[in-house]
PDB file of C-alpha atoms and ligand atoms in Angstrom:
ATOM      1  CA  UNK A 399      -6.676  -8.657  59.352  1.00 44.00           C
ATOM      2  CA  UNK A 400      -5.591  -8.498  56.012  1.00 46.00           C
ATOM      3  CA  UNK A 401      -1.429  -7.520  55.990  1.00 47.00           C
ATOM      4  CA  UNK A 402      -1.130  -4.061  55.096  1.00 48.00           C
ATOM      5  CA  UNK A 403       1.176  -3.332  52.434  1.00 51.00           C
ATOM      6  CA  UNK A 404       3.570  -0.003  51.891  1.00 52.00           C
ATOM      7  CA  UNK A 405       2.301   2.071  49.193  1.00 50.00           C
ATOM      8  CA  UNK A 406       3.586   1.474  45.521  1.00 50.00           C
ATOM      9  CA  UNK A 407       5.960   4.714  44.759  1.00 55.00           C
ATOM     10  CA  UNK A 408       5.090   4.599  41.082  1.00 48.00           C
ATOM     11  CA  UNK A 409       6.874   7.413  40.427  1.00 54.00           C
ATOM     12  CA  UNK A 410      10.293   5.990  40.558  1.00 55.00           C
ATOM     13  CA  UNK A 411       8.913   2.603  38.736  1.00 75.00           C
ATOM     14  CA  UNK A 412       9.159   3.664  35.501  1.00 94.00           C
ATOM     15  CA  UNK A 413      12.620   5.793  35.901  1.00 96.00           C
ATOM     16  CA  UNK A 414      15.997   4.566  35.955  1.00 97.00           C
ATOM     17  CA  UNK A 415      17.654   8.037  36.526  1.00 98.00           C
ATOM     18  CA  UNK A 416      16.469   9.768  39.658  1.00 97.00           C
ATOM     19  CA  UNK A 417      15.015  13.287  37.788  1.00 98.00           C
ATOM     20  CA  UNK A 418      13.932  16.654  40.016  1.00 98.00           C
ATOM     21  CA  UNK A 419      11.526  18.367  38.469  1.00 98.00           C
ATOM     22  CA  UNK A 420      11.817  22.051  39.106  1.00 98.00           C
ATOM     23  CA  UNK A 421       8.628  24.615  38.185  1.00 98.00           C
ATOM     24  CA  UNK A 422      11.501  26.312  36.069  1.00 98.00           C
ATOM     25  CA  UNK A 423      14.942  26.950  34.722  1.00 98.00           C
ATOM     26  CA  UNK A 424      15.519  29.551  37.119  1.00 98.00           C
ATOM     27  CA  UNK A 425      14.891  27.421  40.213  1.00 98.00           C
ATOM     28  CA  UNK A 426      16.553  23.927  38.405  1.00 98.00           C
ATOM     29  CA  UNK A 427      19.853  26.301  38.063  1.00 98.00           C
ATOM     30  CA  UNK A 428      19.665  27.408  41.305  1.00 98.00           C
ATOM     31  CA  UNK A 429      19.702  24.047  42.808  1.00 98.00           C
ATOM     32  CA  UNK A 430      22.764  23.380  40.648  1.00 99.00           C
ATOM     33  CA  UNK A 431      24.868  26.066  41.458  1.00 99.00           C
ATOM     34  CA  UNK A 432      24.179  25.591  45.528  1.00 98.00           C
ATOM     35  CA  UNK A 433      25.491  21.852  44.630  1.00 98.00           C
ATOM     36  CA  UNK A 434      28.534  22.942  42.849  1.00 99.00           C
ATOM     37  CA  UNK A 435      29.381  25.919  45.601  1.00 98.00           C
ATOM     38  CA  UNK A 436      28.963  23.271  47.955  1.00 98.00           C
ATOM     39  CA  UNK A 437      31.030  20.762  46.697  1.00 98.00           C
ATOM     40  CA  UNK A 438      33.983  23.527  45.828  1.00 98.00           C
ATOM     41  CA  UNK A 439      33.389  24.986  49.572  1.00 98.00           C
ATOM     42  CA  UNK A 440      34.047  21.307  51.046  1.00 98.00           C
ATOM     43  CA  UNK A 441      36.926  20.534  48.715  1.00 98.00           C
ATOM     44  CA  UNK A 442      38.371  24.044  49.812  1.00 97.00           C
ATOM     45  CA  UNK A 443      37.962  23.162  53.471  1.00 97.00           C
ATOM     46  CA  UNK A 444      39.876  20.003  52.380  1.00 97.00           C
ATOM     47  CA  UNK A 445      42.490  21.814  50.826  1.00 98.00           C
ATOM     48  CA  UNK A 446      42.327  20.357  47.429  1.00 98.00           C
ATOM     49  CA  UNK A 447      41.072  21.856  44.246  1.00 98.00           C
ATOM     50  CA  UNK A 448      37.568  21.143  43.043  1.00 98.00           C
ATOM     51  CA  UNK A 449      37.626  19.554  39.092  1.00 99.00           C
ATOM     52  CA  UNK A 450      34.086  20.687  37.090  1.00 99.00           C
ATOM     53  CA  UNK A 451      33.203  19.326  33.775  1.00 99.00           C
ATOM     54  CA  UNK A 452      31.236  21.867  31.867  1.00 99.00           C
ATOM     55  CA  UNK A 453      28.718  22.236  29.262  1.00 99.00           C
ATOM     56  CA  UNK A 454      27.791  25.197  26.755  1.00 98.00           C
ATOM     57  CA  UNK A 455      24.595  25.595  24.652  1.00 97.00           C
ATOM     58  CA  UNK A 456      22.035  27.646  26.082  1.00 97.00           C
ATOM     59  CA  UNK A 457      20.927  25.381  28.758  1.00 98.00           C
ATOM     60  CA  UNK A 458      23.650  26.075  31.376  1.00 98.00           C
ATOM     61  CA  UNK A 459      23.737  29.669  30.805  1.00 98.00           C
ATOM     62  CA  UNK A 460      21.330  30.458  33.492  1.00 98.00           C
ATOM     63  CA  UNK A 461      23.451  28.312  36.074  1.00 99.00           C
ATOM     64  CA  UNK A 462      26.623  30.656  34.790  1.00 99.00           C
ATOM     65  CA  UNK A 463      24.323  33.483  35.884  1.00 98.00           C
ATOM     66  CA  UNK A 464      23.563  32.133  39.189  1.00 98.00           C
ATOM     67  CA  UNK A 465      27.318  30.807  39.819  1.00 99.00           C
ATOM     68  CA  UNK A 466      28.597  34.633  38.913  1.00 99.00           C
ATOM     69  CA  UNK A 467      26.134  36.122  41.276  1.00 98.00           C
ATOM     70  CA  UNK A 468      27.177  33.922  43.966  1.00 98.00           C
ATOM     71  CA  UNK A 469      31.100  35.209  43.082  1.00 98.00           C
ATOM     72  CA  UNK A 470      29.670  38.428  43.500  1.00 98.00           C
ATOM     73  CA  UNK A 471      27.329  38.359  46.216  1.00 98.00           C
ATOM     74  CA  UNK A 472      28.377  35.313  48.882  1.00 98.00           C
ATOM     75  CA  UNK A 473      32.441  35.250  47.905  1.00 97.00           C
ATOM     76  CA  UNK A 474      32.016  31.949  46.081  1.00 98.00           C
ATOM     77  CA  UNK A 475      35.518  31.488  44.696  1.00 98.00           C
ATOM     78  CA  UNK A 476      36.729  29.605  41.784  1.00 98.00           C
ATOM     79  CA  UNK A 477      40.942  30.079  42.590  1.00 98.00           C
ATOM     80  CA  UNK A 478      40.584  26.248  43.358  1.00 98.00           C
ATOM     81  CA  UNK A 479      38.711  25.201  40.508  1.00 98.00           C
ATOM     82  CA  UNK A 480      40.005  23.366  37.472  1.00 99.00           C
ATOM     83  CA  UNK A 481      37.405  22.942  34.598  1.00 99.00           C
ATOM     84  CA  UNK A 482      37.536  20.927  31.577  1.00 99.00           C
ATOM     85  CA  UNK A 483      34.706  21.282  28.860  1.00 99.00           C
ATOM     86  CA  UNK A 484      33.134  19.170  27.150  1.00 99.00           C
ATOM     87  CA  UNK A 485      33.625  19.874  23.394  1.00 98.00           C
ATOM     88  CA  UNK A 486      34.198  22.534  20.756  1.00 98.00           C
ATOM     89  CA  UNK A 487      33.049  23.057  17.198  1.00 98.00           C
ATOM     90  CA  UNK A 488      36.250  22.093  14.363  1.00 98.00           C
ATOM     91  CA  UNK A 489      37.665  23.896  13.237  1.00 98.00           C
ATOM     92  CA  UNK A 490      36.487  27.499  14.589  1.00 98.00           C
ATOM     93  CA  UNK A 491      38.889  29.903  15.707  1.00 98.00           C
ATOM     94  CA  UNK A 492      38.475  30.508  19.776  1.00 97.00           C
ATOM     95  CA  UNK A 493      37.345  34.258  19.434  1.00 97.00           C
ATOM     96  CA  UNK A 494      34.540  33.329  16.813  1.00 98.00           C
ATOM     97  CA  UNK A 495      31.722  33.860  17.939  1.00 97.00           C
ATOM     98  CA  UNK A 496      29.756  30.878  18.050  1.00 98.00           C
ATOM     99  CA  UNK A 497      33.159  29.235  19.527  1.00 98.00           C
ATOM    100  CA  UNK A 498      32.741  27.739  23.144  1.00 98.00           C
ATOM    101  CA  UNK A 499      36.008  29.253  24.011  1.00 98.00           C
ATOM    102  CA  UNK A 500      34.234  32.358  23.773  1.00 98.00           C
ATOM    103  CA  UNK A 501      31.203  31.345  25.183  1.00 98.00           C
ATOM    104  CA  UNK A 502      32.908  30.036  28.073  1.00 98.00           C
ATOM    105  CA  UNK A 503      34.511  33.459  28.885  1.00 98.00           C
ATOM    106  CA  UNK A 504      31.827  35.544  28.160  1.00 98.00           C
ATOM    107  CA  UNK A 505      29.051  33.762  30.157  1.00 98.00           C
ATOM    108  CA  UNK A 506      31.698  33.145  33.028  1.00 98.00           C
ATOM    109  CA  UNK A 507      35.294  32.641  33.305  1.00 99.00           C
ATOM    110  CA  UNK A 508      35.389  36.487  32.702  1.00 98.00           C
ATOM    111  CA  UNK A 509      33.464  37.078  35.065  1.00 98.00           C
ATOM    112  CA  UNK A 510      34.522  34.839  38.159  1.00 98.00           C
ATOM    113  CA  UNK A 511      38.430  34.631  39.672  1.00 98.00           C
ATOM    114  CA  UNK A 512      39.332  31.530  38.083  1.00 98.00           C
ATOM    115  CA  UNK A 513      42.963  31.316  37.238  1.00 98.00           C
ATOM    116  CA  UNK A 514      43.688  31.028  33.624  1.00 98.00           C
ATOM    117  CA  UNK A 515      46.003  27.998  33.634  1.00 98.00           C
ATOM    118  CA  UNK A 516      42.924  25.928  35.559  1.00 98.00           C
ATOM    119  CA  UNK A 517      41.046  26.585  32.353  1.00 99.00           C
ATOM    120  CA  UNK A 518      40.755  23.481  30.166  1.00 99.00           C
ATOM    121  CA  UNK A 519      38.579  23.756  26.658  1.00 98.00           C
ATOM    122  CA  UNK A 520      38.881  21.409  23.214  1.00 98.00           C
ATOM    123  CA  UNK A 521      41.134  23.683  21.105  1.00 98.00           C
ATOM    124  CA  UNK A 522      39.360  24.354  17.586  1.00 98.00           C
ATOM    125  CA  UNK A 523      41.815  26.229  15.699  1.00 98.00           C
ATOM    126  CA  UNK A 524      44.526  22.976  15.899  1.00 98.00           C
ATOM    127  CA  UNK A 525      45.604  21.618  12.754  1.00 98.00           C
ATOM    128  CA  UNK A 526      44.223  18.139  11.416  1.00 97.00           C
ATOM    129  CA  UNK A 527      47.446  16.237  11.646  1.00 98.00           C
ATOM    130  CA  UNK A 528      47.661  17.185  15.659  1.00 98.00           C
ATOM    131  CA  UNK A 529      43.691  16.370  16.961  1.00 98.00           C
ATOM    132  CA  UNK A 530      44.579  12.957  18.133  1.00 98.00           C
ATOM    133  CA  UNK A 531      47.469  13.824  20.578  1.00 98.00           C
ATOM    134  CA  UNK A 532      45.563  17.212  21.234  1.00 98.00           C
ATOM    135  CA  UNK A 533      42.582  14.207  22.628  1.00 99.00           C
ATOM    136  CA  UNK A 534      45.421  12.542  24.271  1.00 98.00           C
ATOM    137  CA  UNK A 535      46.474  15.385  25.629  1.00 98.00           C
ATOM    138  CA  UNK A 536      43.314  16.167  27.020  1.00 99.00           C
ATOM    139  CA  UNK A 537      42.294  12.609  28.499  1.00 99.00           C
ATOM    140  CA  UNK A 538      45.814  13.005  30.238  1.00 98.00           C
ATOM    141  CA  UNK A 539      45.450  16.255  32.000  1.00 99.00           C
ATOM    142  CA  UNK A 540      41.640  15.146  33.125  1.00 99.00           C
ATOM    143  CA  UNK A 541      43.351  12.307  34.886  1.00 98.00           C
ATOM    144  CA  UNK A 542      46.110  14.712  36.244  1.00 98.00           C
ATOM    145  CA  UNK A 543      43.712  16.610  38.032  1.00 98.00           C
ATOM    146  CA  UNK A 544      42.472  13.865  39.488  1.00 98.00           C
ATOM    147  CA  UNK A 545      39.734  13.059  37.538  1.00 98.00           C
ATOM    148  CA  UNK A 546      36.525  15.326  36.825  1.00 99.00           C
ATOM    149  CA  UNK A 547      33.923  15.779  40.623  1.00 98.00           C
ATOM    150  CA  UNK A 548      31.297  16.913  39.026  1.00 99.00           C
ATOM    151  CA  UNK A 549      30.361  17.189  35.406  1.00 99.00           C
ATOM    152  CA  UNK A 550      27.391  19.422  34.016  1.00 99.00           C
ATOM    153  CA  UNK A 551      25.752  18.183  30.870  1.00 99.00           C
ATOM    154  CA  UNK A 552      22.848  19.491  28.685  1.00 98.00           C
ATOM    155  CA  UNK A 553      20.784  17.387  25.711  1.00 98.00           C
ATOM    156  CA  UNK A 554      20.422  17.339  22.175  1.00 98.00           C
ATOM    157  CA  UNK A 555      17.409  17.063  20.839  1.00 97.00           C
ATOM    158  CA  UNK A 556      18.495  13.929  19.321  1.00 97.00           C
ATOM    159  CA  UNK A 557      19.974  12.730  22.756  1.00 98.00           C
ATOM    160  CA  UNK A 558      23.597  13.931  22.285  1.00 98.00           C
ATOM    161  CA  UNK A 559      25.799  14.517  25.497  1.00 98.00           C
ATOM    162  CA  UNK A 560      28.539  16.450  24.411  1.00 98.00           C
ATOM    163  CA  UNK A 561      28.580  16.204  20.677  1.00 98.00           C
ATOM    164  CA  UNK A 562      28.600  12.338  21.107  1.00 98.00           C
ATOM    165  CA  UNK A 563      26.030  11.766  18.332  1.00 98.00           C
ATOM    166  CA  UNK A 564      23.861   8.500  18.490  1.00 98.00           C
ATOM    167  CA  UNK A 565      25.990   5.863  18.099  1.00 98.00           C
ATOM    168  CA  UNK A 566      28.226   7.080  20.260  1.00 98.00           C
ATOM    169  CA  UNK A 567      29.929   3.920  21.990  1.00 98.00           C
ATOM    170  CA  UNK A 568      30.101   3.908  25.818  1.00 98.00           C
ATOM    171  CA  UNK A 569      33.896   3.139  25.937  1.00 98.00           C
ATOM    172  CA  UNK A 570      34.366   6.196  23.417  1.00 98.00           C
ATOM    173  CA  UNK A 571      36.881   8.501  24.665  1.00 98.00           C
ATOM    174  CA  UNK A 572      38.065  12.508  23.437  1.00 99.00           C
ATOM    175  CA  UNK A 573      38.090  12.578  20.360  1.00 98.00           C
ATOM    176  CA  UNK A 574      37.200  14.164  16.621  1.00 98.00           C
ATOM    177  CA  UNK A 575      33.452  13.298  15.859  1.00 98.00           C
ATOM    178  CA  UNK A 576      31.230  14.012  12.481  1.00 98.00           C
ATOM    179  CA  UNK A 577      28.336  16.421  13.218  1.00 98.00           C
ATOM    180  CA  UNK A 578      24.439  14.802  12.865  1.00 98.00           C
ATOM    181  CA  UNK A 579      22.256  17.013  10.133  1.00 97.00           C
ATOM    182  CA  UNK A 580      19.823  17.481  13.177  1.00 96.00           C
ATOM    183  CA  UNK A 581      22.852  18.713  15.706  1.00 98.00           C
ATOM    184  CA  UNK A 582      23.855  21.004  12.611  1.00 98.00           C
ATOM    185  CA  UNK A 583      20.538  22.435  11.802  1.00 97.00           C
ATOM    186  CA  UNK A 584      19.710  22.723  15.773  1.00 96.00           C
ATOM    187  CA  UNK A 585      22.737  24.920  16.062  1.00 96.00           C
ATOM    188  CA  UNK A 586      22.585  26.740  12.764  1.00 97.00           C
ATOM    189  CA  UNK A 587      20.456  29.769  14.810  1.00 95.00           C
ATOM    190  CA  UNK A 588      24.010  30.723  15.943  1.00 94.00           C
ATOM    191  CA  UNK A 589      25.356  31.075  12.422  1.00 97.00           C
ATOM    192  CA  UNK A 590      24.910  33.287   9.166  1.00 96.00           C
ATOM    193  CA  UNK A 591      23.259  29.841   7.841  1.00 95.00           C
ATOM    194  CA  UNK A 592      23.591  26.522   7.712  1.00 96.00           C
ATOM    195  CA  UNK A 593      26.206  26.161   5.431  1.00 97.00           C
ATOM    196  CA  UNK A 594      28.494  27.724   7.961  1.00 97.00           C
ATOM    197  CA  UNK A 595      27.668  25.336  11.127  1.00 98.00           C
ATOM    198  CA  UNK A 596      31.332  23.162  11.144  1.00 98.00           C
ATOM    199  CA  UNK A 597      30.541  19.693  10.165  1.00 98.00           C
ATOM    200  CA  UNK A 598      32.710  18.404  12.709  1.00 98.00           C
ATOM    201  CA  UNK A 599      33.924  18.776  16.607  1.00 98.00           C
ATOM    202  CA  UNK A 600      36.102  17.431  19.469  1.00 99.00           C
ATOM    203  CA  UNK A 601      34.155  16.093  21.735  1.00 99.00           C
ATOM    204  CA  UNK A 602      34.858  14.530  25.266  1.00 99.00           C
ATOM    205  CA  UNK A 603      33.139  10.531  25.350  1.00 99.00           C
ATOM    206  CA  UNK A 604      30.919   8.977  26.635  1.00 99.00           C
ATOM    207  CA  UNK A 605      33.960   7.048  29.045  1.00 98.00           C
ATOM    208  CA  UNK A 606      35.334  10.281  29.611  1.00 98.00           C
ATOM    209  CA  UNK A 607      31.698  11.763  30.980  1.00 99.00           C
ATOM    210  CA  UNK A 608      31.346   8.154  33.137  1.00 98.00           C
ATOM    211  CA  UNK A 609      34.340   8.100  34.906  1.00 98.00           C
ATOM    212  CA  UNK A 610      33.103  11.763  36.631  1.00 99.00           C
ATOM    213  CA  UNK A 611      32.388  10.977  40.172  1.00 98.00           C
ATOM    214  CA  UNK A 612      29.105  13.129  39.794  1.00 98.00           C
ATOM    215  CA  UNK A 613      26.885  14.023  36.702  1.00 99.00           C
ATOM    216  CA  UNK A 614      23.823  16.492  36.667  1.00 99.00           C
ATOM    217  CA  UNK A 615      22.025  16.905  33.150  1.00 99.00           C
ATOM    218  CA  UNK A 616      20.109  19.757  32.651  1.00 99.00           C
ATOM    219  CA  UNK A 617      16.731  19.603  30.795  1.00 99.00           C
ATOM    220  CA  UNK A 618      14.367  22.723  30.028  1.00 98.00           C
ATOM    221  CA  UNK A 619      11.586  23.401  27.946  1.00 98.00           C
ATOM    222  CA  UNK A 620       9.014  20.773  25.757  1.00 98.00           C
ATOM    223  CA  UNK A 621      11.616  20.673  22.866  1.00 97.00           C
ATOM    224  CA  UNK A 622      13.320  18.353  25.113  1.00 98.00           C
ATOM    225  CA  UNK A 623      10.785  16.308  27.031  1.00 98.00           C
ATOM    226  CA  UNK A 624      10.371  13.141  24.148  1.00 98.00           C
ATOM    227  CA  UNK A 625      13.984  12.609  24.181  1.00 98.00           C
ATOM    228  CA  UNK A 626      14.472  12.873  28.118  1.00 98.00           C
ATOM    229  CA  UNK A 627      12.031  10.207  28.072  1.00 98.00           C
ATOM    230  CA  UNK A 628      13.774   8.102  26.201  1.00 98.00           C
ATOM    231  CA  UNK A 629      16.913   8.697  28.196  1.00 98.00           C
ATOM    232  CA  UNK A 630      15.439   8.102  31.439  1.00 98.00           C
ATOM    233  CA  UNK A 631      12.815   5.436  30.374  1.00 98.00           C
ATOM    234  CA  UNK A 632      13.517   3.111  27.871  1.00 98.00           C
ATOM    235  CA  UNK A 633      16.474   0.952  27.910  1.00 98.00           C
ATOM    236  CA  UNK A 634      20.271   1.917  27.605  1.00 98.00           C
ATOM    237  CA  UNK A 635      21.032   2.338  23.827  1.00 98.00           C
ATOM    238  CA  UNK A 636      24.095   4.101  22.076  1.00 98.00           C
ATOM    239  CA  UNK A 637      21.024   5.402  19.522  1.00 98.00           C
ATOM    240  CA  UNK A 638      20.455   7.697  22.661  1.00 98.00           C
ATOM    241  CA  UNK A 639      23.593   8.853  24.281  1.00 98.00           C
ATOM    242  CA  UNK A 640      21.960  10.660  27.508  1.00 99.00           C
ATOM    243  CA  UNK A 641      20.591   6.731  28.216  1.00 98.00           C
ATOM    244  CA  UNK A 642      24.063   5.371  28.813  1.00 98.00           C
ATOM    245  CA  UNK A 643      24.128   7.573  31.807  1.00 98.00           C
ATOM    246  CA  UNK A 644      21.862   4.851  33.310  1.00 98.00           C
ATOM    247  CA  UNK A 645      25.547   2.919  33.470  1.00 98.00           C
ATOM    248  CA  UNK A 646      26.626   5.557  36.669  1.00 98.00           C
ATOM    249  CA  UNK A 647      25.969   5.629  40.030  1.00 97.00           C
ATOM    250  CA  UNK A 648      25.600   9.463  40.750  1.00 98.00           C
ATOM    251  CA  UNK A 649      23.541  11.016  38.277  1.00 98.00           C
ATOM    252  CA  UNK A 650      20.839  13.610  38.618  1.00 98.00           C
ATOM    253  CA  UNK A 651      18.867  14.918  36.135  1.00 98.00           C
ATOM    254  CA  UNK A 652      18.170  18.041  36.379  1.00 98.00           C
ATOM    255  CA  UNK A 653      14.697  19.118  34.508  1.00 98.00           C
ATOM    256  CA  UNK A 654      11.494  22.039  34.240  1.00 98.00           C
ATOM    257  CA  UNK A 655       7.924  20.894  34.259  1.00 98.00           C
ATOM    258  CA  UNK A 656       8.160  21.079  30.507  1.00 98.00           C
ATOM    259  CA  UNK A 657      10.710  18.964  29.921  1.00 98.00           C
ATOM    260  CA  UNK A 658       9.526  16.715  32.082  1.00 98.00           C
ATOM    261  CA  UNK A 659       6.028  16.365  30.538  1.00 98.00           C
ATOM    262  CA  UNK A 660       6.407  13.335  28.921  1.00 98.00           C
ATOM    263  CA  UNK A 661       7.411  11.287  31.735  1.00 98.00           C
ATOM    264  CA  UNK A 662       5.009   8.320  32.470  1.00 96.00           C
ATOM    265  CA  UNK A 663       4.905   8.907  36.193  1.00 91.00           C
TER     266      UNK A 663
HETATM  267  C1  LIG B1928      24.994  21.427  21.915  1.00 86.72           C
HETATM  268  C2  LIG B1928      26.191  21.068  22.820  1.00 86.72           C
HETATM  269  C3  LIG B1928      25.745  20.198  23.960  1.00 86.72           C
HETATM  270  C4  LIG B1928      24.441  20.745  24.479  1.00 86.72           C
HETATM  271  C5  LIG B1928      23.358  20.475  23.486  1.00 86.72           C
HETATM  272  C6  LIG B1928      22.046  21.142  23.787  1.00 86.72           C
HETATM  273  O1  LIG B1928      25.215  21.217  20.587  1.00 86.72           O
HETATM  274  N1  LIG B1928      27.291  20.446  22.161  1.00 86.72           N
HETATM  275  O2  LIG B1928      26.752  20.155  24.970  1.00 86.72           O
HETATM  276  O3  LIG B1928      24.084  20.121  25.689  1.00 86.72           O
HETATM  277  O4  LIG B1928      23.806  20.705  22.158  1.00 86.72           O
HETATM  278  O5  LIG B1928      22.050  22.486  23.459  1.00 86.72           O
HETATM  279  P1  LIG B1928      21.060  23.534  24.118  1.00 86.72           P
HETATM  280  O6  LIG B1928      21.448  23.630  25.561  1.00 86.72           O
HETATM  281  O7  LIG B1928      21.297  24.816  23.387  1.00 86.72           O
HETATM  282  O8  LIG B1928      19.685  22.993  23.959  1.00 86.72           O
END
């Protein structure tokens, strides 16, 4: 009798990030938000306060919609939360609107019970002369609170997590960072025109998003499926930040069937 053999799983051959493929965004952000409630339910039970890295850009915003409704509907609260984003536009004052201070408390700090002080976000409207202590600063008061549970990330097209650019190095920490062209034009829909998209931000590293104890990356629509398989895929490169996440233990992306088109499985 011949030895019988377990089946090949070649879906996982090719992938070295485990990826969920949801039918679409709204069902993807659902997951997400019952993982976060979870994880700040536990922690509560625990008594300790729950630490969230979070992302703007239009990706999360339907997991901001889910997380309010959950505030609103099954008394999720977010009194124990501490947040910390991951970058802001420089400068930009913080009630501009394309600022992620404002972003942040229009799509959901106004709209949930999280206490003001627990509210962490790259300040834009600094002056030059104080950015590096202001990273410091910031690197500092992650570690304070105990370092960051779980941290929510989106994509750039060209691969950015945060607004580490390609190139990014994987021991990079807060700090100022030059804009890409591509990251500039991909955002200029938010602006009067291009000319008005800052050419620089603050931007949490790629050290400071791989010491979280838990990533998810979100992924939706085709505009992202070529680089998502390059992040997931090919080999670890700083030429495509989301790949370095292949250097932590706990991450989960997070993806629609369009964005995950590309995929060889
Ligand atoms: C922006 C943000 C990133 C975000 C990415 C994708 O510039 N700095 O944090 O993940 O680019 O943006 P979007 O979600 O709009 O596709």
């Amino acid at each position: 009798m011949p030895k019988k053999t377990a089946p090949i799983d070649l879906s996982d051959s090719f992938e070295k990030i485990p990826v969920h493929i949801f039918s679409d965004q709204k069902d993807g952000s659902v997951f997400v938000a019952k993982q976060i409630a979870a994880l700040i339910r536990l922690k509560q039970q625990q008594k300790q306060t729950c630490v969230l890295g979070l992302a703007t850009g239009s990706t999360p915003k339907s997991l901001y919609a889910e997380l309010v409704r959950m505030h609103r509907e099954e008394k999720l609260s977010f009194r124990h939360v501490i947040t910390f984003n991951l970058d802001e536009y420089y400068p930009i004052d913080n009630d501009a609107l394309q600022s992620y201070n404002r972003f942040m408390k229009t799509h959901f700090f106004d709209q949930v019970d999280i206490l003001p002080k627990n509210i962490h976000i790259p300040n834009g409207e600094i002056n030059k002369e104080s950015i590096k202590d202001h990273c410091r600063q910031y690197e500092r008061k992650i570690k304070e609170a105990g370092g960051i549970d779980l941290q929510v990330l989106g994509i750039g097209n060209n691969g950015h997590i945060g607004f580490n650019e390609p190139g990014s190095g994987i021991y990079s920490k807060t700090r100022l960072i030059t804009l890409d062209n591509s990251t500039r034009i991909a955002n200029a829909y938010e602006f009067a025109n291009i000319s008005e998209v800052p050419r620089l931000a603050i931007t949490m590293g790629i050290s400071t998003i791989l010491q979280s104890r838990k990533i998810i990356l979100m992924a939706w629509g085709s505009a992202k499926a070529a680089v998502l398989k390059k992040a997931v895929e090919d080999d670890d490169t700083e030429q495509v930040p989301a790949s370095l996440l292949q250097n932590h233990d706990d991450v989960t992306f997070v993806v629609d069937e369009a964005a995950a088109a590309e995929l060889t499985r």
